[in-house]
Backbone as CSV, one residue per row, in Angstrom:
resi,resn,N_x,N_y,N_z,CA_x,CA_y,CA_z,C_x,C_y,C_z
1,UNK,159.160,254.306,151.004,157.948,254.381,150.761,156.953,255.660,150.414
2,UNK,156.111,255.394,149.461,155.177,256.274,148.610,153.626,255.917,149.093
3,UNK,152.987,256.882,149.628,151.465,256.703,149.441,150.850,258.084,148.520
4,UNK,150.162,257.572,147.763,149.609,258.630,146.681,150.746,259.933,146.442
5,UNK,151.841,259.407,145.923,152.748,260.364,145.631,153.667,260.724,147.072
6,UNK,153.163,260.844,148.148,153.867,261.164,149.169,154.958,260.305,149.624
7,UNK,155.893,261.128,150.279,156.733,260.097,150.473,157.003,259.840,151.865
8,UNK,157.324,258.755,152.435,157.253,258.587,154.150,158.641,258.067,154.392
9,UNK,159.375,258.885,155.103,161.002,258.665,155.213,160.996,257.593,156.150
10,UNK,162.029,256.990,155.674,162.563,255.622,156.793,163.118,256.030,157.958
11,UNK,162.283,256.781,158.748,162.779,257.654,160.243,161.992,257.143,161.208
12,UNK,162.290,257.987,162.301,161.304,257.775,163.349,161.171,258.929,164.329
13,UNK,160.090,259.106,164.709,160.045,260.332,165.970,160.540,259.869,167.319
14,UNK,161.352,260.581,168.245,162.019,260.256,169.488,160.966,260.937,170.387
15,UNK,160.568,260.310,171.431,159.562,260.622,172.449,160.442,260.519,173.894
16,UNK,159.784,261.395,174.864,160.518,261.101,176.140,159.265,260.882,177.155
17,UNK,159.518,260.288,178.456,158.999,260.651,179.691,158.521,261.743,180.154
18,UNK,157.519,261.802,180.481,156.890,263.175,181.108,155.808,262.813,182.349
19,UNK,155.608,263.667,183.264,154.325,263.331,183.999,152.979,264.409,183.576
20,UNK,152.032,263.796,183.491,150.556,264.072,183.202,149.612,264.273,184.041
21,UNK,148.619,264.995,183.989,147.224,264.729,184.486,146.247,265.539,183.143
22,UNK,145.047,265.073,183.787,144.025,266.002,183.325,143.141,266.536,184.172
23,UNK,142.616,267.757,183.841,141.494,268.570,184.122,140.512,268.638,183.699
24,UNK,139.210,268.602,184.309,137.690,269.146,183.679,137.510,269.856,184.164
25,UNK,137.161,271.246,183.501,136.528,272.265,183.728,135.028,272.851,183.015
26,UNK,134.215,273.148,184.123,132.894,273.231,183.591,133.069,274.584,184.192
27,UNK,131.693,275.317,183.430,131.140,276.502,183.465,129.881,276.409,183.507
28,UNK,129.193,277.596,183.661,127.578,277.947,183.765,127.232,277.643,182.397
29,UNK,128.001,277.770,181.141,127.637,277.511,179.820,128.907,277.245,179.338
30,UNK,129.109,276.918,178.349,130.379,276.272,177.157,131.173,277.519,176.890
31,UNK,130.470,278.781,176.990,131.237,279.472,176.597,132.674,279.830,177.800
32,UNK,131.676,279.922,178.882,132.881,280.518,180.058,133.761,279.107,180.546
33,UNK,133.059,277.803,180.362,134.129,276.622,180.421,135.350,276.661,179.616
34,UNK,135.047,277.285,178.172,136.314,277.324,177.189,137.253,278.426,177.414
35,UNK,136.444,279.972,178.147,137.351,280.595,178.526,138.345,280.339,179.283
36,UNK,137.764,279.529,180.288,138.841,279.338,181.523,139.930,277.956,180.661
37,UNK,139.550,277.410,179.979,140.331,276.322,179.858,141.475,277.056,178.649
38,UNK,140.820,278.035,178.043,142.011,278.291,176.727,143.017,279.187,177.846
39,UNK,142.652,279.875,178.820,143.250,280.711,179.939,144.584,279.605,180.533
40,UNK,143.944,278.752,180.773,144.818,277.761,181.965,145.903,277.200,180.813
41,UNK,145.549,276.688,179.624,146.420,276.175,178.740,147.180,277.184,177.698
42,UNK,147.404,278.805,178.461,148.123,279.401,177.664,149.449,279.507,178.065
43,UNK,150.390,280.068,177.210,151.896,279.933,177.302,152.175,278.879,177.856
44,UNK,151.904,277.845,177.172,152.489,276.007,177.775,152.854,275.475,176.253
45,UNK,153.486,275.632,175.331,153.718,275.188,174.033,154.957,274.445,174.039
46,UNK,156.117,274.437,175.138,157.066,273.570,175.502,157.818,273.655,176.790
47,UNK,158.311,272.743,177.508,158.597,272.598,178.667,160.079,273.444,178.419
48,UNK,160.823,273.641,177.511,162.132,274.559,177.360,162.158,275.768,177.735
49,UNK,160.715,276.642,177.621,160.552,277.683,178.138,159.211,277.923,179.357
50,UNK,158.391,277.279,179.111,156.910,277.577,179.692,156.943,276.806,181.070
51,UNK,157.777,275.443,181.253,157.344,274.501,182.139,156.349,273.679,182.073
52,UNK,155.495,273.816,181.205,154.580,272.949,181.103,153.956,272.519,179.490
53,UNK,153.716,271.654,179.329,153.067,271.640,177.602,151.430,271.283,178.078
54,UNK,150.425,272.247,177.626,149.054,271.842,177.971,148.288,271.996,176.732
55,UNK,146.881,271.598,176.968,146.218,271.877,175.612,144.989,271.241,175.827
56,UNK,143.850,271.632,174.933,142.463,271.428,175.345,142.581,269.887,174.506
57,UNK,141.954,268.823,175.194,141.847,267.964,174.790,140.265,267.619,174.060
58,UNK,139.646,267.624,174.943,138.147,267.509,174.174,137.138,268.579,174.908
59,UNK,135.855,268.872,174.299,134.604,269.541,174.717,133.755,268.492,175.113
60,UNK,133.166,268.513,176.285,132.147,267.607,177.131,131.259,268.424,177.255
61,UNK,130.225,267.194,176.722,128.764,267.886,177.227,128.430,267.718,178.727
62,UNK,127.033,268.377,179.005,126.930,268.262,180.647,126.496,266.658,180.981
63,UNK,126.371,265.909,180.297,126.095,264.442,180.513,127.464,264.022,180.711
64,UNK,128.832,264.542,180.455,129.965,263.619,180.802,130.675,264.602,181.653
65,UNK,130.274,265.569,182.612,130.984,265.941,183.613,130.439,265.779,184.963
66,UNK,131.531,265.809,186.044,131.157,265.672,187.315,129.774,266.365,188.026
67,UNK,129.739,267.921,187.616,128.521,268.610,187.687,127.431,268.765,187.019
68,UNK,127.314,268.095,186.185,126.303,268.083,184.949,125.841,269.271,184.328
69,UNK,127.418,270.089,184.028,127.165,271.287,183.338,128.238,271.162,182.346
70,UNK,128.291,271.686,180.964,129.091,271.834,179.857,130.694,271.991,180.551
71,UNK,131.628,271.422,180.048,132.804,271.244,180.313,134.107,271.386,179.330
72,UNK,135.364,271.372,179.510,136.335,270.985,178.898,137.386,270.221,179.800
73,UNK,137.846,269.500,179.091,138.691,268.735,179.461,140.292,268.824,179.028
74,UNK,141.209,269.253,179.801,142.685,269.650,179.418,143.725,268.826,179.985
75,UNK,144.444,268.605,178.956,145.551,268.110,179.604,147.060,268.634,179.888
76,UNK,147.609,268.493,181.095,148.616,269.127,181.324,150.115,268.166,181.504
77,UNK,151.024,268.763,181.036,152.386,267.821,180.688,153.873,268.669,181.514
78,UNK,154.501,267.882,182.234,155.940,268.699,182.654,156.818,267.640,182.565
79,UNK,158.331,268.039,183.212,159.251,266.904,183.275,159.212,266.226,184.500
80,UNK,158.504,266.625,185.481,158.424,265.955,186.978,156.937,266.329,187.531
81,UNK,156.633,265.561,188.724,155.663,265.691,189.070,155.519,266.872,189.866
82,UNK,156.515,267.627,190.645,156.853,268.232,191.252,156.543,269.874,190.613
83,UNK,156.937,269.886,189.418,157.055,270.943,188.356,155.177,270.740,187.833
84,UNK,155.093,269.499,187.671,153.355,269.610,187.080,152.622,270.073,188.160
85,UNK,152.817,269.637,189.359,151.848,270.033,190.632,152.076,271.645,190.565
86,UNK,153.276,272.471,190.572,153.348,273.796,190.708,152.472,274.327,189.696
87,UNK,152.570,273.907,188.147,151.767,274.435,186.980,150.255,274.047,187.461
88,UNK,149.792,273.063,187.887,148.577,273.008,188.204,147.944,273.901,188.998
89,UNK,148.688,274.428,189.952,148.568,274.927,191.187,148.183,276.642,190.472
90,UNK,149.168,277.000,189.927,149.429,278.390,189.510,148.231,278.509,188.277
91,UNK,148.239,277.627,187.290,147.405,277.795,186.269,145.921,277.844,186.733
92,UNK,145.347,276.748,187.757,144.073,276.820,188.119,143.754,278.183,188.853
93,UNK,144.698,278.372,189.828,144.137,279.387,190.575,144.278,280.805,189.974
94,UNK,145.015,281.101,188.755,145.238,281.897,188.059,144.144,282.406,186.913
95,UNK,143.768,281.203,186.521,142.698,281.093,185.152,141.553,280.249,185.477
96,UNK,141.484,279.866,186.445,140.013,279.027,186.481,139.159,279.615,187.758
97,UNK,139.886,279.459,189.006,139.351,280.159,189.956,138.831,281.601,189.768
98,UNK,139.460,282.340,188.861,139.013,283.915,188.553,138.106,283.972,187.545
99,UNK,137.830,282.907,186.856,136.647,282.926,185.600,135.203,282.543,185.999
100,UNK,134.614,283.654,185.769,133.177,283.602,185.843,132.408,281.951,185.917
101,UNK,131.996,281.634,186.833,130.992,280.537,187.120,131.803,279.158,186.989
102,UNK,133.141,278.952,186.762,133.743,277.965,186.734,133.949,277.039,187.735
103,UNK,134.078,275.605,187.411,134.513,274.744,188.713,135.620,273.549,188.063
104,UNK,136.369,272.726,188.921,137.196,272.242,188.257,137.654,271.012,188.958
105,UNK,137.494,269.641,188.361,137.456,268.539,188.729,138.745,267.664,188.060
106,UNK,139.161,266.492,188.885,140.156,265.712,188.565,139.775,265.062,187.420
107,UNK,140.506,264.834,186.337,139.901,264.160,185.152,140.532,262.579,185.001
108,UNK,141.585,262.396,186.116,141.918,260.565,185.902,141.494,259.915,187.184
109,UNK,141.028,258.859,187.494,140.806,258.363,188.509,141.811,257.767,189.599
110,UNK,142.845,257.460,188.800,143.959,256.843,189.462,145.740,257.411,189.277
111,UNK,146.344,257.484,190.224,147.656,258.163,189.812,148.110,258.755,191.197
112,UNK,149.155,259.454,190.987,149.751,260.199,192.497,149.104,261.205,192.595
113,UNK,148.586,261.716,193.800,147.653,262.455,194.068,148.636,263.881,194.490
114,UNK,148.449,264.880,193.624,148.159,266.392,193.975,147.761,267.245,194.211
115,UNK,147.908,268.124,194.961,146.998,269.509,194.972,146.283,269.942,193.852
116,UNK,144.884,269.998,193.917,144.217,270.736,192.953,143.373,272.123,193.806
117,UNK,142.325,271.598,194.732,141.738,272.637,195.335,142.334,272.569,196.931
118,UNK,143.476,271.816,197.038,143.858,271.756,198.793,144.528,272.980,198.929
119,UNK,145.262,273.394,198.143,145.877,275.004,198.922,144.811,276.403,198.189
120,UNK,144.081,275.997,197.162,143.518,277.048,196.796,142.176,277.679,197.687
121,UNK,142.036,276.767,198.529,140.780,277.093,199.371,141.149,278.055,200.317
122,UNK,142.196,277.988,200.566,143.023,279.363,201.513,142.320,280.699,201.016
123,UNK,142.079,280.683,199.373,141.690,282.014,199.183,140.166,282.352,199.981
124,UNK,139.441,281.436,200.546,138.160,281.618,200.898,138.655,282.401,202.354
125,UNK,139.858,282.496,202.873,139.801,283.387,204.261,139.349,282.612,205.257
126,UNK,138.900,281.396,205.266,138.130,280.799,206.432,136.989,280.548,206.189
127,UNK,136.148,280.857,205.260,134.823,280.967,204.981,134.816,279.548,204.124
128,UNK,135.892,279.137,203.807,135.730,277.629,202.851,135.270,276.939,203.330
129,UNK,134.300,275.486,202.995,133.815,274.544,203.366,133.885,273.340,202.325
130,UNK,134.103,272.175,203.095,134.427,270.916,202.190,133.382,269.932,202.315
131,UNK,132.923,268.851,201.425,132.223,268.036,201.709,133.059,266.913,201.067
132,UNK,132.715,265.565,201.332,133.192,264.359,200.853,132.045,263.984,200.302
133,UNK,132.231,263.345,198.922,131.173,262.702,197.919,131.578,261.395,197.321
134,UNK,131.345,260.479,197.776,132.025,258.956,197.000,133.734,259.019,197.351
135,UNK,134.021,259.449,198.371,135.358,259.381,198.730,136.210,260.412,198.533
136,UNK,136.008,260.998,197.621,136.555,262.099,197.183,136.144,263.854,197.897
137,UNK,137.381,264.269,198.139,136.932,265.751,199.326,136.762,266.933,197.650
138,UNK,136.110,267.963,197.818,135.576,268.847,197.479,135.330,270.131,198.126
139,UNK,136.104,271.413,197.706,136.108,272.452,198.685,135.300,273.421,197.814
140,UNK,134.496,274.151,198.380,133.717,275.237,198.098,134.188,276.642,198.624
141,UNK,134.760,277.422,197.656,135.230,278.707,198.274,134.235,279.633,197.482
142,UNK,134.097,280.653,198.774,133.030,281.435,198.381,133.559,282.686,197.448
143,UNK,133.045,283.256,196.365,133.781,284.243,195.549,132.328,285.058,195.133
144,UNK,132.653,286.114,194.202,131.785,287.318,194.235,130.566,286.666,193.107
145,UNK,130.619,285.859,192.420,129.408,285.460,191.646,128.890,284.159,192.348
146,UNK,129.209,283.456,193.567,128.484,282.377,193.911,129.814,281.637,194.936
147,UNK,129.817,280.495,194.570,131.049,279.397,194.910,132.140,278.791,193.986
148,UNK,133.171,278.923,194.189,134.008,278.092,193.310,134.250,276.565,193.902
149,UNK,133.980,275.700,192.833,134.011,274.361,193.398,135.726,273.802,193.113
150,UNK,136.278,273.224,193.856,137.398,272.407,193.339,137.564,271.313,193.998
151,UNK,137.723,270.194,193.533,138.340,268.817,193.787,139.500,268.917,194.591
152,UNK,139.707,268.620,195.681,140.965,268.839,196.267,142.514,268.270,195.731
153,UNK,142.148,266.962,195.125,143.671,266.558,194.856,143.067,266.006,193.149
154,UNK,144.289,266.245,192.457,144.022,265.362,191.012,145.280,264.354,190.530
155,UNK,145.043,263.616,189.878,145.819,262.311,189.797,146.982,262.498,188.596
156,UNK,148.257,262.643,189.217,149.338,262.472,187.954,149.705,261.035,187.728
157,UNK,150.090,261.100,186.326,150.441,259.652,185.996,151.868,260.197,184.697
158,UNK,152.256,258.905,184.393,153.447,258.798,183.373,153.016,259.130,181.915
159,UNK,153.206,260.097,181.546,152.917,260.335,180.051,154.241,260.214,179.316
160,UNK,153.745,260.820,177.541,154.874,260.975,176.475,154.796,261.839,176.002
161,UNK,156.074,262.549,175.908,155.891,263.763,175.082,156.962,263.797,174.156
162,UNK,156.786,264.725,173.002,157.914,264.789,171.858,157.342,263.853,170.493
163,UNK,156.203,263.298,170.622,156.033,262.668,169.335,155.723,263.855,168.390
164,UNK,155.969,263.397,166.902,156.121,264.551,165.953,156.043,264.042,164.597
165,UNK,155.730,265.037,163.903,155.524,264.643,162.334,156.356,265.874,161.502
166,UNK,157.215,266.061,160.692,157.295,267.061,159.810,156.873,267.048,158.570
167,UNK,156.204,267.576,157.961,155.398,268.204,156.574,156.094,268.734,156.063
168,UNK,156.972,268.114,154.752,157.265,269.058,153.684,156.508,268.987,152.612
169,UNK,156.507,270.653,152.273,155.824,270.952,151.190,156.234,271.859,150.487
170,UNK,155.789,272.254,149.083,156.198,272.790,148.166,155.828,274.310,148.165
171,UNK,155.003,274.711,149.225,154.590,276.103,149.750,154.201,276.363,150.791
172,UNK,153.953,277.830,151.339,153.393,277.774,152.607,151.966,277.492,152.796
173,UNK,151.264,277.833,151.472,149.528,277.544,151.730,149.419,275.979,151.801
174,UNK,150.094,275.217,151.085,150.204,274.094,150.638,150.535,273.371,152.181
175,UNK,151.414,273.724,152.553,152.098,273.096,154.087,150.873,273.547,155.287
176,UNK,150.521,274.609,155.289,149.390,274.882,156.211,148.240,274.124,155.930
177,UNK,147.549,273.795,154.715,146.399,273.092,154.660,146.717,271.631,155.010
178,UNK,147.863,271.301,154.653,148.341,269.802,155.072,148.184,269.532,156.758
179,UNK,148.801,270.509,157.432,148.865,270.736,158.776,147.634,270.843,159.525
180,UNK,146.871,271.766,158.991,145.625,271.774,159.193,144.754,270.833,159.622
181,UNK,145.121,270.145,158.294,143.993,268.692,158.173,144.571,267.588,158.966
182,UNK,145.980,267.584,159.048,146.440,266.168,160.186,146.158,266.714,161.848
183,UNK,146.359,267.763,161.929,145.674,268.406,163.435,144.235,267.907,163.492
184,UNK,143.581,268.164,162.609,142.232,267.832,162.695,142.076,266.417,162.948
185,UNK,142.525,265.726,162.163,142.250,264.302,162.426,142.925,263.823,163.910
186,UNK,144.046,264.392,164.383,144.506,264.008,165.727,143.878,264.424,166.584
187,UNK,142.823,265.481,166.432,142.266,265.987,167.577,141.156,264.904,167.950
188,UNK,140.838,264.333,166.823,139.655,262.931,167.198,140.353,261.972,167.879
189,UNK,141.568,261.877,168.303,142.028,260.988,168.717,142.155,261.226,170.300
190,UNK,141.540,260.295,171.555,141.362,260.804,172.756,142.994,260.170,173.376
191,UNK,143.112,261.399,174.317,144.206,261.312,175.258,145.467,261.832,174.832
192,UNK,145.556,263.102,173.871,146.525,263.600,173.350,146.201,265.090,173.001
193,UNK,147.177,265.876,173.114,147.053,267.058,172.656,148.208,267.550,171.761
194,UNK,147.889,268.613,170.884,149.067,269.066,170.271,149.550,270.530,170.960
195,UNK,150.521,270.789,171.560,150.625,272.071,172.606,150.910,273.348,171.793
196,UNK,151.626,273.334,170.655,151.883,274.462,169.866,150.432,275.433,169.298
197,UNK,150.551,276.463,168.944,149.543,277.464,168.179,148.898,276.779,166.813
198,UNK,147.529,276.214,167.257,146.889,275.697,165.838,147.298,274.260,165.999
199,UNK,148.370,273.671,167.113,148.876,272.421,166.909,149.947,272.613,166.023
200,UNK,150.676,273.443,165.595,151.739,273.769,164.827,152.785,274.335,164.958
201,UNK,154.097,273.921,164.764,155.198,274.915,165.132,156.135,275.002,163.747
202,UNK,156.331,276.268,164.076,157.304,276.508,162.410,158.913,276.533,162.880
203,UNK,159.393,276.568,164.194,160.618,276.834,164.635,161.064,275.511,165.435
204,UNK,160.973,274.474,164.468,161.631,273.105,164.952,162.795,273.236,165.529
205,UNK,163.304,272.785,166.320,164.694,272.749,166.758,165.486,271.518,167.015
206,UNK,166.442,271.737,166.952,167.623,270.543,167.043,168.371,270.766,168.633
207,UNK,169.007,269.663,169.171,169.627,269.938,170.592,170.786,270.716,170.580
208,UNK,171.315,271.814,171.345,172.725,272.323,171.121,172.192,273.709,170.456
209,UNK,173.443,273.936,170.347,173.555,275.434,169.625,175.463,275.719,169.676
210,UNK,175.550,276.551,168.442,177.119,277.349,168.577,177.142,278.253,169.785
211,UNK,176.128,278.911,170.191,175.966,279.820,171.247,176.060,279.151,172.792
212,UNK,177.105,279.384,173.419,177.017,278.686,174.673,175.565,279.171,175.825
213,UNK,175.154,278.351,176.406,174.120,278.485,177.320,172.622,278.622,176.644
214,UNK,172.756,278.003,175.110,171.501,277.846,174.631,171.301,276.056,174.257
215,UNK,170.180,275.459,174.864,169.899,274.126,174.948,169.532,273.428,173.397
216,UNK,168.931,274.452,172.889,168.288,274.015,171.681,168.338,275.411,170.389
217,UNK,168.230,275.311,169.372,168.684,276.137,168.219,167.514,275.650,167.072
218,UNK,167.343,276.373,165.870,166.906,276.028,164.819,167.252,274.795,163.947
219,UNK,166.809,274.141,163.918,166.869,272.941,162.885,167.008,272.913,161.505
220,UNK,168.480,273.484,161.230,168.766,274.154,160.217,168.662,272.907,158.821
221,UNK,168.710,271.678,159.204,168.869,270.786,158.060,167.296,271.005,157.729
222,UNK,166.405,271.377,158.188,164.820,271.511,157.660,164.273,272.887,157.394
223,UNK,165.508,274.036,157.231,165.007,275.273,156.898,165.174,275.538,155.279
224,UNK,164.083,275.880,154.440,164.544,276.191,153.478,165.319,277.206,152.921
225,UNK,165.456,278.177,153.714,166.184,279.143,153.346,167.709,278.929,153.465
226,UNK,168.120,277.791,153.761,169.421,277.253,154.246,169.887,276.418,153.093
227,UNK,168.726,276.018,152.243,169.060,274.686,151.300,170.174,275.187,150.734
228,UNK,171.078,274.215,150.411,172.135,274.413,149.450,173.456,275.349,150.607
229,UNK,173.084,275.671,151.596,174.021,276.315,152.446,174.596,275.432,154.322
230,UNK,173.349,274.937,154.430,173.801,273.981,155.292,174.445,272.627,155.418
231,UNK,175.318,272.278,156.030,176.005,271.404,155.584,175.246,270.061,155.682
232,UNK,174.332,269.778,156.283,173.418,268.744,156.278,171.788,269.096,155.986
233,UNK,171.780,269.665,155.156,170.189,270.180,154.514,169.268,268.691,154.106
234,UNK,168.361,268.396,154.639,167.759,267.807,154.093,166.640,267.925,152.901
235,UNK,166.837,268.964,152.534,165.695,269.633,151.497,166.139,269.407,150.003
236,UNK,165.284,269.649,149.265,165.776,269.754,147.716,165.061,271.503,147.392
237,UNK,165.447,271.725,146.471,164.732,272.851,145.903,163.390,273.042,145.701
238,UNK,162.537,272.146,145.786,161.176,271.989,145.559,160.489,272.386,146.963
239,UNK,161.323,272.076,147.928,160.628,272.349,149.331,160.704,273.591,149.596
240,UNK,159.562,274.229,150.140,159.512,275.724,150.067,159.330,276.052,151.948
241,UNK,158.894,275.019,152.299,157.875,275.269,153.542,157.947,273.590,154.080
242,UNK,158.249,274.000,155.500,158.542,272.913,156.651,157.606,273.097,157.892
243,UNK,156.551,272.557,158.118,156.045,272.633,159.529,155.877,271.227,160.207
244,UNK,155.974,271.462,161.615,155.708,270.265,162.460,154.864,270.070,163.402
245,UNK,154.407,268.904,163.491,153.204,268.979,164.687,153.925,268.224,165.682
246,UNK,153.728,268.421,166.882,154.298,268.064,168.271,153.014,267.295,169.031
247,UNK,153.401,265.841,169.405,152.256,265.511,170.132,152.556,265.081,171.513
248,UNK,151.718,264.987,172.535,152.018,264.576,174.083,150.654,263.812,174.093
249,UNK,151.313,262.806,174.802,149.940,261.708,175.326,150.097,261.042,176.799
250,UNK,148.796,260.453,176.944,149.118,259.750,177.993,149.853,258.870,178.239
251,UNK,150.031,257.813,177.094,150.684,256.459,176.955,151.261,256.606,175.573
252,UNK,152.122,255.985,175.416,152.684,255.825,174.116,151.750,255.529,173.090
253,UNK,151.071,254.659,173.137,150.029,253.881,172.187,148.994,255.230,171.878
254,UNK,148.833,256.321,172.791,147.924,257.189,172.382,148.710,258.356,171.178
255,UNK,150.120,258.185,171.592,150.803,259.077,170.650,151.243,258.284,169.194
256,UNK,151.073,257.302,169.444,151.276,256.469,167.893,149.886,256.375,167.068
257,UNK,148.930,256.426,167.921,147.388,256.403,167.253,147.135,257.930,166.769
258,UNK,147.722,258.949,167.220,147.494,260.453,167.196,148.421,260.842,165.583
259,UNK,149.724,260.099,165.713,150.510,260.354,164.287,150.237,259.367,163.245
260,UNK,149.376,258.469,163.377,148.727,257.344,162.351,147.606,258.375,162.078
261,UNK,147.019,258.998,162.543,145.908,259.274,162.296,146.297,260.586,161.382
262,UNK,147.279,261.621,161.489,147.780,262.501,161.023,148.407,262.084,159.551
263,UNK,149.349,261.345,159.660,150.043,260.841,158.138,148.965,260.088,157.226
264,UNK,147.778,259.618,157.822,146.607,259.439,156.859,145.993,260.353,156.271
265,UNK,145.844,261.432,157.079,145.268,262.696,156.690,146.040,263.060,155.573
266,UNK,147.003,263.171,155.533,148.045,263.688,154.569,148.285,263.431,153.592
267,UNK,148.470,261.844,153.629,148.719,261.056,152.534,147.359,260.735,151.585
268,UNK,146.282,261.228,152.566,145.008,260.549,151.655,144.452,262.225,150.981
269,UNK,145.074,263.067,151.056,145.212,264.314,150.137,146.080,264.183,149.133
270,UNK,147.113,263.525,149.049,147.946,262.993,147.918,149.031,264.307,147.738
271,UNK,150.217,263.819,147.230,151.069,264.600,146.802,150.938,265.719,145.982
272,UNK,149.741,265.777,145.067,149.322,266.951,144.505,148.697,268.218,145.331
273,UNK,148.304,267.606,146.616,147.826,268.750,147.525,149.026,269.375,147.908
274,UNK,150.364,269.344,147.752,151.254,270.225,148.219,152.471,269.628,149.208
275,UNK,152.096,268.632,149.924,153.231,268.015,150.854,153.177,266.795,150.518
276,UNK,154.853,266.924,150.158,155.343,265.683,149.078,155.755,264.805,149.854
277,UNK,156.302,265.024,151.192,157.571,264.419,152.016,156.902,264.375,153.311
278,UNK,156.920,263.246,154.002,156.665,262.949,155.757,158.003,262.928,156.321
279,UNK,158.540,263.507,157.412,159.811,262.902,158.015,159.222,262.942,159.461
280,UNK,160.603,262.970,160.515,160.135,263.251,161.714,161.541,263.659,162.297
281,UNK,161.457,264.232,163.700,162.670,264.786,164.201,163.140,263.977,165.184
282,UNK,164.309,263.390,164.928,165.048,262.651,166.329,166.732,262.712,166.726
283,UNK,167.033,262.298,167.496,168.276,262.695,167.920,169.577,261.399,168.121
284,UNK,169.069,260.322,167.036,169.502,259.055,167.080,169.298,258.101,168.092
285,UNK,167.810,258.357,168.916,167.949,257.718,169.659,168.321,257.723,170.991
286,UNK,169.215,259.223,171.313,169.857,259.191,172.534,168.753,260.174,173.475
287,UNK,167.534,260.671,173.013,166.770,261.807,173.652,165.743,260.908,174.589
288,UNK,165.051,260.135,174.161,163.957,259.423,174.689,163.733,257.890,174.342
289,UNK,163.347,257.331,175.154,162.957,255.868,174.915,162.127,255.359,173.785
290,UNK,160.950,256.438,173.491,159.915,255.964,172.853,160.182,256.352,171.175
291,UNK,160.498,255.524,170.597,160.703,255.467,168.999,159.409,255.192,168.008
292,UNK,158.906,256.349,167.501,157.691,256.172,166.477,158.220,255.925,164.992
293,UNK,158.026,254.841,164.441,158.806,254.704,163.055,157.394,254.895,162.337
294,UNK,157.828,256.071,161.126,156.935,256.374,160.376,156.610,255.223,159.656
295,UNK,157.038,254.792,158.778,156.435,253.643,158.144,155.617,252.661,158.757
296,UNK,155.819,252.115,159.927,155.063,251.308,160.643,153.732,252.134,160.725
297,UNK,153.749,253.110,160.930,152.223,254.269,161.203,151.695,254.101,160.041
298,UNK,152.327,254.375,158.968,151.377,254.694,157.745,150.440,253.967,157.257
299,UNK,149.467,254.169,156.544,148.311,253.177,156.098,149.086,252.020,155.007
300,UNK,148.702,250.776,155.718,149.125,249.712,154.972,150.772,249.505,155.715
301,UNK,150.961,250.028,156.635,152.628,249.910,157.091,152.164,248.649,158.138
302,UNK,153.609,248.582,158.895,153.792,247.240,160.101,152.571,247.508,161.053
């Protein structure tokens, strides 16, 4: 399939089940809410080494937050509910509680309840207080700029991780421009994040390695420097840069919607913009049960 000269591979992205939650962080103004959100979602690109995959979902105005202040919605994903609960406690405790003027609330109404402010309240050293509003408990912890407010629990739900697109381009500038356009379109889709820096990853991986103890290693089939050397190279001599976009979502439909938006953004620019081919990473269907077929998601596709 070709759209505006961009080849769409007859392939699919393979994704897997995760656990997910949404948190709403508010602040005295938008700047401080964003400071806390950026800190809380740091070092969270891949569960392979970070324990969680996190990112900013969207910015919220004062009319869309529980306390009527500017806010930021973040999504956090991990491989188990136990690990996600651990990540929530650590990230909120170290990055939101510490940030001036902030408060934190559950961003999902239904799901398995895990601690949000339930343990963090003990930082109040006995001075903490709680109040139940609308059936939900909130903790008020005295801090040096006033009070830190945290909802007692947040809801954890099933999520989907590992949706992806591979953008094959004629050069670095062209690949970056295409990836930036795709990420910008994806960020307009609700319920998803792209957890890597700027939403993009250059170190795409395959399962396994020639070295014992490594669970993942470079995706040599898509490395331009190995064209003609790797036994299974997927590239020709005109492809000089490949970038990957990884998508996590609250549901498979959300991941599909984001991938659809990304593909449309790239193909809309045409092959003349430098991205000449779109592919995806999969492991023959053995890694995860969610398969996102590129040609079905392409404009005019199934």
